[in-house]
Amino acid sequence: MPLRFCSPRFLVFVFLISAIPIAYIISEERAVPATHVFHYHSTGFFRECAKWDDQGRRFLVSFLEGGVGEILVPDDYAPGPGDVVLKEVTVVKDFDLAGNSSLGIAVDRLRNRLLVVVADLLGNRYSGLAAYDLSSWKRLFLTRLSGPSDEKSFADDVAIDADGNAYVTDAKASKIWKVGAHGELLSIIRNPLFTPRQWYKTLVALNGIVYHPDGYLIVIHTFSGNLFKIDLAKGHEVKLIEVVGGTLVFGDGLDLISPTKLVVAGNPSGRLVESSDGWETASVVAKFKGPIHRLSTAATVKDGKVYLNHLVGMGYPKKTHALVEAVF
């Protein structure tokens, strides 16, 4: 006999189906973490990116609803059972950018500033890059990368080279904006390699990006899993890095542990990639599984240890977020 909508049997069926993921999330939240976790309370459900600021002894996090917060880690903090839940404090909230999301961030300690990618998450009608003084949080510049009259774009992540130039990935239109140290829009890097043949692999394009100390960029394409090397000394020459040992599909934020080791965030929570030939080729050598239901979106290195930022906070009214140590 078929189920009728709003019948008792149908309602029981819906309850049982919805209870399965809820039960899974509860069990995951109650499980004892396999590695150390920095928990912190926040006012928002979604924190897209986190980076460790060593000099300030704090994590800096970007708000999907717009803004930036800091999580100070006390000098006497000792990780272990019964860790203190830390507190997020809002340091940036620009009313002229209301309605836009804050996404990828990068700490530029040489110039004492934080670069923040800003974008219209749903409409893709605005993309920008802002810079803030790390001491006063005064905004130093705001560069418009695209607007309503331009092609639809979605600025997502940012990296900084040795001269202070910033490189911002476009997860919608598969390009990279280059912004000068003082906020001037210098150029746009495009390449046919950035666009896969299959249409469904273009739904989320270029995403995580890092600057390598040898003078090139490493960029990931989320839905194809392709990893690219962009040589800045050779006219922004683009090469596809041949990756073996596993897939990087759904790769998100990146961070370098060393010149030969790269962490890729994104479910599964994290992957460790190594190269011995200057990132002409690379291998996936290890994986880390964290709280998958929270969605890993960014990686950062604190005191030699890798921590993965997770997008979703849990709880009400206080939301508890997790920065999870990834051990490979």
Short mmCIF file of C-alpha atoms in Angstrom, two decimals:
data_model
loop_
_atom_site.label_atom_id
_atom_site.label_comp_id
_atom_site.label_asym_id
_atom_site.label_seq_id
_atom_site.Cartn_x
_atom_site.Cartn_y
_atom_site.Cartn_z
CA MET A 1 0.00 0.00 0.00
CA PRO A 2 1.56 3.35 -1.04
CA LEU A 3 2.36 5.97 1.58
CA ARG A 4 0.01 8.95 1.64
CA PHE A 5 1.41 12.41 2.30
CA CYS A 6 0.66 13.55 5.88
CA SER A 7 -0.43 10.04 6.84
CA PRO A 8 1.03 8.69 10.11
CA ARG A 9 3.10 6.14 8.21
CA PHE A 10 4.56 8.83 5.93
CA LEU A 11 5.43 11.09 8.85
CA VAL A 12 7.16 8.22 10.64
CA PHE A 13 9.07 7.46 7.43
CA VAL A 14 10.22 11.09 7.12
CA PHE A 15 11.25 11.13 10.79
CA LEU A 16 13.32 7.97 10.43
CA ILE A 17 15.06 9.22 7.29
CA SER A 18 15.90 12.61 8.83
CA ALA A 19 17.03 10.98 12.08
CA ILE A 20 19.83 9.05 10.37
CA PRO A 21 22.04 12.07 9.51
CA ILE A 22 21.18 13.74 12.82
CA ALA A 23 22.21 10.64 14.73
CA TYR A 24 25.45 10.49 12.72
CA ILE A 25 26.29 14.11 13.49
CA ILE A 26 25.56 13.63 17.21
CA SER A 27 27.77 10.55 17.35
CA GLU A 28 30.58 12.38 15.53
CA GLU A 29 30.34 15.35 17.88
CA ARG A 30 30.45 13.12 20.96
CA ALA A 31 33.39 11.06 19.73
CA VAL A 32 36.78 11.78 21.29
CA PRO A 33 38.95 13.53 18.67
CA ALA A 34 41.96 11.57 17.46
CA THR A 35 44.07 14.74 17.35
CA HIS A 36 44.12 18.09 19.09
CA VAL A 37 41.29 20.52 18.33
CA PHE A 38 41.07 24.24 19.02
CA HIS A 39 37.39 24.90 19.76
CA TYR A 40 36.08 28.45 19.83
CA HIS A 41 32.71 30.13 20.31
CA SER A 42 31.36 32.34 17.56
CA THR A 43 28.24 34.32 16.70
CA GLY A 44 28.01 32.84 13.19
CA PHE A 45 27.47 29.39 11.74
CA PHE A 46 29.99 29.64 8.87
CA ARG A 47 33.72 30.39 9.01
CA GLU A 48 35.30 29.97 5.57
CA CYS A 49 39.02 30.44 6.13
CA ALA A 50 41.46 30.51 9.05
CA LYS A 51 45.15 31.47 9.16
CA TRP A 52 47.59 31.48 12.07
CA ASP A 53 49.27 34.79 12.88
CA ASP A 54 52.38 33.78 14.78
CA GLN A 55 53.40 37.26 15.91
CA GLY A 56 49.94 38.04 17.20
CA ARG A 57 49.54 34.52 18.68
CA ARG A 58 46.07 34.25 17.20
CA PHE A 59 43.98 32.58 14.55
CA LEU A 60 42.31 34.95 12.09
CA VAL A 61 39.06 33.73 10.55
CA SER A 62 36.80 34.99 7.77
CA PHE A 63 33.02 35.17 8.12
CA LEU A 64 30.83 33.87 5.32
CA GLU A 65 28.32 36.56 6.33
CA GLY A 66 31.10 39.15 5.95
CA GLY A 67 33.83 40.22 8.34
CA VAL A 68 36.93 38.93 10.11
CA GLY A 69 37.47 37.67 13.64
CA GLU A 70 40.45 36.82 15.82
CA ILE A 71 40.87 33.95 18.27
CA LEU A 72 43.65 34.73 20.72
CA VAL A 73 45.56 31.72 22.06
CA PRO A 74 46.94 32.42 25.57
CA ASP A 75 50.67 31.95 26.10
CA ASP A 76 49.97 29.40 28.83
CA TYR A 77 47.52 27.41 26.71
CA ALA A 78 48.26 23.70 27.07
CA PRO A 79 46.39 21.38 24.70
CA GLY A 80 44.90 18.30 26.29
CA PRO A 81 41.76 16.91 27.90
CA GLY A 82 39.33 19.61 29.01
CA ASP A 83 40.71 22.28 26.67
CA VAL A 84 39.27 25.73 27.23
CA VAL A 85 36.86 26.83 24.51
CA LEU A 86 38.38 29.99 23.06
CA LYS A 87 36.44 33.09 22.06
CA GLU A 88 36.16 34.78 18.68
CA VAL A 89 36.25 38.59 18.66
CA THR A 90 35.13 40.53 15.58
CA VAL A 91 37.89 42.86 14.31
CA VAL A 92 36.55 43.76 10.84
CA LYS A 93 32.93 44.51 9.90
CA ASP A 94 32.59 46.89 6.94
CA PHE A 95 29.09 48.24 6.42
CA ASP A 96 29.87 49.30 2.86
CA LEU A 97 30.53 45.63 2.05
CA ALA A 98 27.35 44.32 3.68
CA GLY A 99 25.76 41.52 1.69
CA ASN A 100 29.12 40.17 0.55
CA SER A 101 31.06 37.25 2.02
CA SER A 102 34.60 37.33 3.37
CA LEU A 103 36.45 34.32 1.98
CA GLY A 104 40.16 33.57 1.55
CA ILE A 105 42.59 35.50 3.76
CA ALA A 106 46.38 35.83 3.82
CA VAL A 107 48.65 37.24 6.53
CA ASP A 108 51.30 39.60 5.12
CA ARG A 109 53.52 40.05 8.18
CA LEU A 110 56.26 41.85 6.26
CA ARG A 111 53.80 44.70 5.66
CA ASN A 112 51.77 44.16 8.85
CA ARG A 113 48.50 43.60 7.05
CA LEU A 114 45.80 41.04 6.35
CA LEU A 115 44.44 40.56 2.83
CA VAL A 116 40.79 39.54 2.64
CA VAL A 117 38.88 38.34 -0.43
CA VAL A 118 35.34 39.70 -0.65
CA ALA A 119 32.63 38.41 -3.00
CA ASP A 120 28.92 38.22 -3.69
CA LEU A 121 28.32 34.57 -2.83
CA LEU A 122 24.96 34.03 -4.51
CA GLY A 123 24.76 36.54 -7.35
CA ASN A 124 28.45 36.67 -8.41
CA ARG A 125 27.97 40.39 -9.13
CA TYR A 126 30.88 41.71 -7.08
CA SER A 127 34.41 40.60 -6.25
CA GLY A 128 37.02 42.58 -4.37
CA LEU A 129 40.22 42.46 -2.34
CA ALA A 130 40.66 44.41 0.89
CA ALA A 131 43.75 45.00 3.03
CA TYR A 132 43.70 45.78 6.75
CA ASP A 133 46.41 46.89 9.18
CA LEU A 134 47.05 44.03 11.62
CA SER A 135 47.46 46.39 14.57
CA SER A 136 44.73 49.02 14.12
CA TRP A 137 42.46 47.07 11.72
CA LYS A 138 42.20 50.21 9.61
CA ARG A 139 41.34 49.40 6.01
CA LEU A 140 44.32 50.23 3.80
CA PHE A 141 42.67 49.66 0.43
CA LEU A 142 39.70 48.05 -1.26
CA THR A 143 40.19 46.97 -4.87
CA ARG A 144 37.17 46.15 -6.99
CA LEU A 145 37.98 43.13 -9.12
CA SER A 146 34.61 42.79 -10.86
CA GLY A 147 31.20 44.39 -10.79
CA PRO A 148 27.65 43.99 -12.14
CA SER A 149 28.64 44.95 -15.71
CA ASP A 150 31.49 42.40 -15.88
CA GLU A 151 31.36 38.65 -16.44
CA LYS A 152 30.04 36.70 -13.47
CA SER A 153 32.95 36.07 -11.13
CA PHE A 154 33.53 34.74 -7.64
CA ALA A 155 36.76 35.78 -5.94
CA ASP A 156 37.71 32.98 -3.58
CA ASP A 157 41.29 32.80 -2.25
CA VAL A 158 44.47 34.87 -2.18
CA ALA A 159 48.25 34.46 -2.01
CA ILE A 160 51.03 37.07 -1.68
CA ASP A 161 54.40 37.06 -3.45
CA ALA A 162 57.71 38.36 -2.15
CA ASP A 163 57.03 41.87 -3.53
CA GLY A 164 53.63 42.20 -1.91
CA ASN A 165 51.60 41.49 -5.03
CA ALA A 166 48.40 39.54 -4.41
CA TYR A 167 46.91 36.82 -6.58
CA VAL A 168 43.17 36.18 -6.24
CA THR A 169 41.48 33.11 -7.71
CA ASP A 170 38.13 33.26 -9.51
CA ALA A 171 36.13 30.13 -8.69
CA LYS A 172 33.46 31.05 -11.24
CA ALA A 173 35.29 32.23 -14.38
CA SER A 174 38.59 30.33 -13.98
CA LYS A 175 41.04 33.22 -13.87
CA ILE A 176 43.44 34.92 -11.45
CA TRP A 177 43.56 38.63 -10.69
CA LYS A 178 46.95 40.18 -9.90
CA VAL A 179 46.79 43.14 -7.50
CA GLY A 180 49.78 45.34 -6.67
CA ALA A 181 51.14 46.00 -3.20
CA HIS A 182 49.19 49.27 -2.97
CA GLY A 183 45.92 47.87 -4.26
CA GLU A 184 46.24 48.60 -7.98
CA LEU A 185 44.73 45.98 -10.31
CA LEU A 186 47.69 44.98 -12.48
CA SER A 187 46.56 42.14 -14.73
CA ILE A 188 44.40 39.06 -15.16
CA ILE A 189 45.91 35.61 -15.71
CA ARG A 190 43.91 33.36 -18.03
CA ASN A 191 44.82 30.03 -19.59
CA PRO A 192 42.92 27.29 -21.48
CA LEU A 193 44.27 24.72 -19.00
CA PHE A 194 42.11 26.33 -16.32
CA THR A 195 38.90 25.17 -18.04
CA PRO A 196 38.17 21.42 -18.17
CA ARG A 197 36.26 20.02 -21.14
CA GLN A 198 33.46 18.55 -19.03
CA TRP A 199 30.90 21.24 -18.14
CA TYR A 200 30.18 19.74 -14.71
CA LYS A 201 33.82 20.16 -13.73
CA THR A 202 33.53 23.93 -14.21
CA LEU A 203 30.89 24.42 -11.49
CA VAL A 204 33.62 25.30 -8.97
CA ALA A 205 36.84 26.31 -10.68
CA LEU A 206 40.12 27.77 -9.37
CA ASN A 207 40.16 27.84 -5.61
CA GLY A 208 43.08 27.45 -3.17
CA ILE A 209 46.34 29.21 -4.02
CA VAL A 210 49.80 29.54 -2.42
CA TYR A 211 53.01 31.35 -3.31
CA HIS A 212 56.10 29.15 -3.39
CA PRO A 213 59.38 30.77 -2.19
CA ASP A 214 61.03 29.75 -5.48
CA GLY A 215 58.86 32.28 -7.33
CA TYR A 216 55.76 30.51 -8.58
CA LEU A 217 52.16 29.91 -7.62
CA ILE A 218 50.46 26.59 -6.94
CA VAL A 219 46.71 26.61 -7.58
CA ILE A 220 44.00 23.95 -7.33
CA HIS A 221 40.88 23.55 -9.46
CA THR A 222 38.20 22.18 -7.14
CA PHE A 223 35.90 20.10 -9.33
CA SER A 224 38.56 18.66 -11.63
CA GLY A 225 41.18 18.19 -8.92
CA ASN A 226 43.83 19.62 -11.25
CA LEU A 227 46.87 21.25 -9.66
CA PHE A 228 48.67 24.02 -11.57
CA LYS A 229 52.08 25.65 -11.37
CA ILE A 230 52.25 29.28 -12.52
CA ASP A 231 55.79 30.56 -13.07
CA LEU A 232 55.81 34.31 -12.36
CA ALA A 233 59.30 34.77 -13.84
CA LYS A 234 58.23 33.29 -17.16
CA GLY A 235 55.32 35.51 -18.06
CA HIS A 236 52.85 33.63 -15.86
CA GLU A 237 53.55 30.36 -17.66
CA VAL A 238 50.98 27.73 -16.62
CA LYS A 239 51.75 24.03 -16.31
CA LEU A 240 49.56 21.16 -15.18
CA ILE A 241 51.27 19.37 -12.29
CA GLU A 242 51.12 15.63 -12.83
CA VAL A 243 49.73 14.18 -9.59
CA VAL A 244 49.82 10.46 -8.76
CA GLY A 245 48.83 8.42 -5.73
CA GLY A 246 45.31 9.78 -5.34
CA THR A 247 42.80 12.37 -6.44
CA LEU A 248 42.59 16.02 -5.40
CA VAL A 249 38.94 16.43 -6.45
CA PHE A 250 37.05 18.76 -4.08
CA GLY A 251 40.35 20.34 -3.03
CA ASP A 252 39.83 23.72 -1.38
CA GLY A 253 42.34 25.76 0.63
CA LEU A 254 46.09 25.15 0.39
CA ASP A 255 49.10 25.75 2.60
CA LEU A 256 52.77 24.86 2.30
CA ILE A 257 54.37 22.97 5.18
CA SER A 258 57.75 23.19 3.44
CA PRO A 259 58.96 23.86 -0.12
CA THR A 260 58.27 20.19 -0.97
CA LYS A 261 55.10 19.52 1.06
CA LEU A 262 51.62 20.91 0.43
CA VAL A 263 48.42 20.41 2.41
CA VAL A 264 45.12 20.36 0.52
CA ALA A 265 41.97 20.96 2.57
CA GLY A 266 38.58 19.74 1.39
CA ASN A 267 36.70 16.51 1.95
CA PRO A 268 38.08 14.05 2.74
CA SER A 269 39.32 16.51 5.33
CA GLY A 270 42.96 16.79 4.25
CA ARG A 271 45.56 15.41 1.89
CA LEU A 272 49.34 15.72 1.98
CA VAL A 273 51.05 16.19 -1.38
CA GLU A 274 54.81 16.03 -1.95
CA SER A 275 57.09 16.96 -4.85
CA SER A 276 60.79 16.29 -5.37
CA ASP A 277 61.21 18.07 -8.73
CA GLY A 278 60.09 21.64 -8.13
CA TRP A 279 56.38 20.84 -8.53
CA GLU A 280 56.59 19.56 -12.05
CA THR A 281 55.10 16.34 -10.65
CA ALA A 282 53.71 15.43 -7.25
CA SER A 283 52.30 12.55 -5.21
CA VAL A 284 49.47 12.25 -2.72
CA VAL A 285 51.32 10.57 0.12
CA ALA A 286 48.84 10.71 3.03
CA LYS A 287 45.26 11.52 3.96
CA PHE A 288 43.65 12.76 7.15
CA LYS A 289 40.01 12.21 8.08
CA GLY A 290 38.53 14.79 10.40
CA PRO A 291 34.91 15.76 11.15
CA ILE A 292 33.54 15.42 7.61
CA HIS A 293 30.12 16.83 8.53
CA ARG A 294 31.78 20.15 9.39
CA LEU A 295 33.41 20.49 5.94
CA SER A 296 37.14 21.24 5.78
CA THR A 297 37.79 24.44 3.78
CA ALA A 298 41.24 25.82 4.65
CA ALA A 299 44.63 24.82 6.06
CA THR A 300 47.12 26.72 8.17
CA VAL A 301 50.40 25.90 9.94
CA LYS A 302 50.87 26.74 13.63
CA ASP A 303 54.19 25.97 15.32
CA GLY A 304 54.97 23.35 12.71
CA LYS A 305 51.59 21.63 13.01
CA VAL A 306 48.82 21.66 10.40
CA TYR A 307 45.34 22.76 11.40
CA LEU A 308 42.28 22.46 9.19
CA ASN A 309 39.54 25.06 9.36
CA HIS A 310 36.01 23.68 9.17
CA LEU A 311 33.16 25.67 7.67
CA VAL A 312 30.23 24.73 9.91
CA GLY A 313 29.80 25.63 13.56
CA MET A 314 27.55 23.61 15.86
CA GLY A 315 25.27 24.65 18.71
CA TYR A 316 22.84 27.42 19.63
CA PRO A 317 22.90 30.25 20.60
CA LYS A 318 26.69 29.97 20.80
CA LYS A 319 28.18 28.25 17.78
CA THR A 320 31.25 26.12 18.46
CA HIS A 321 33.78 25.93 15.66
CA ALA A 322 36.71 23.55 15.27
CA LEU A 323 40.29 24.00 14.09
CA VAL A 324 41.48 20.41 13.86
CA GLU A 325 45.11 19.27 13.92
CA ALA A 326 45.81 17.10 10.85
CA VAL A 327 48.44 14.44 11.45
CA PHE A 328 49.70 12.72 8.31
#
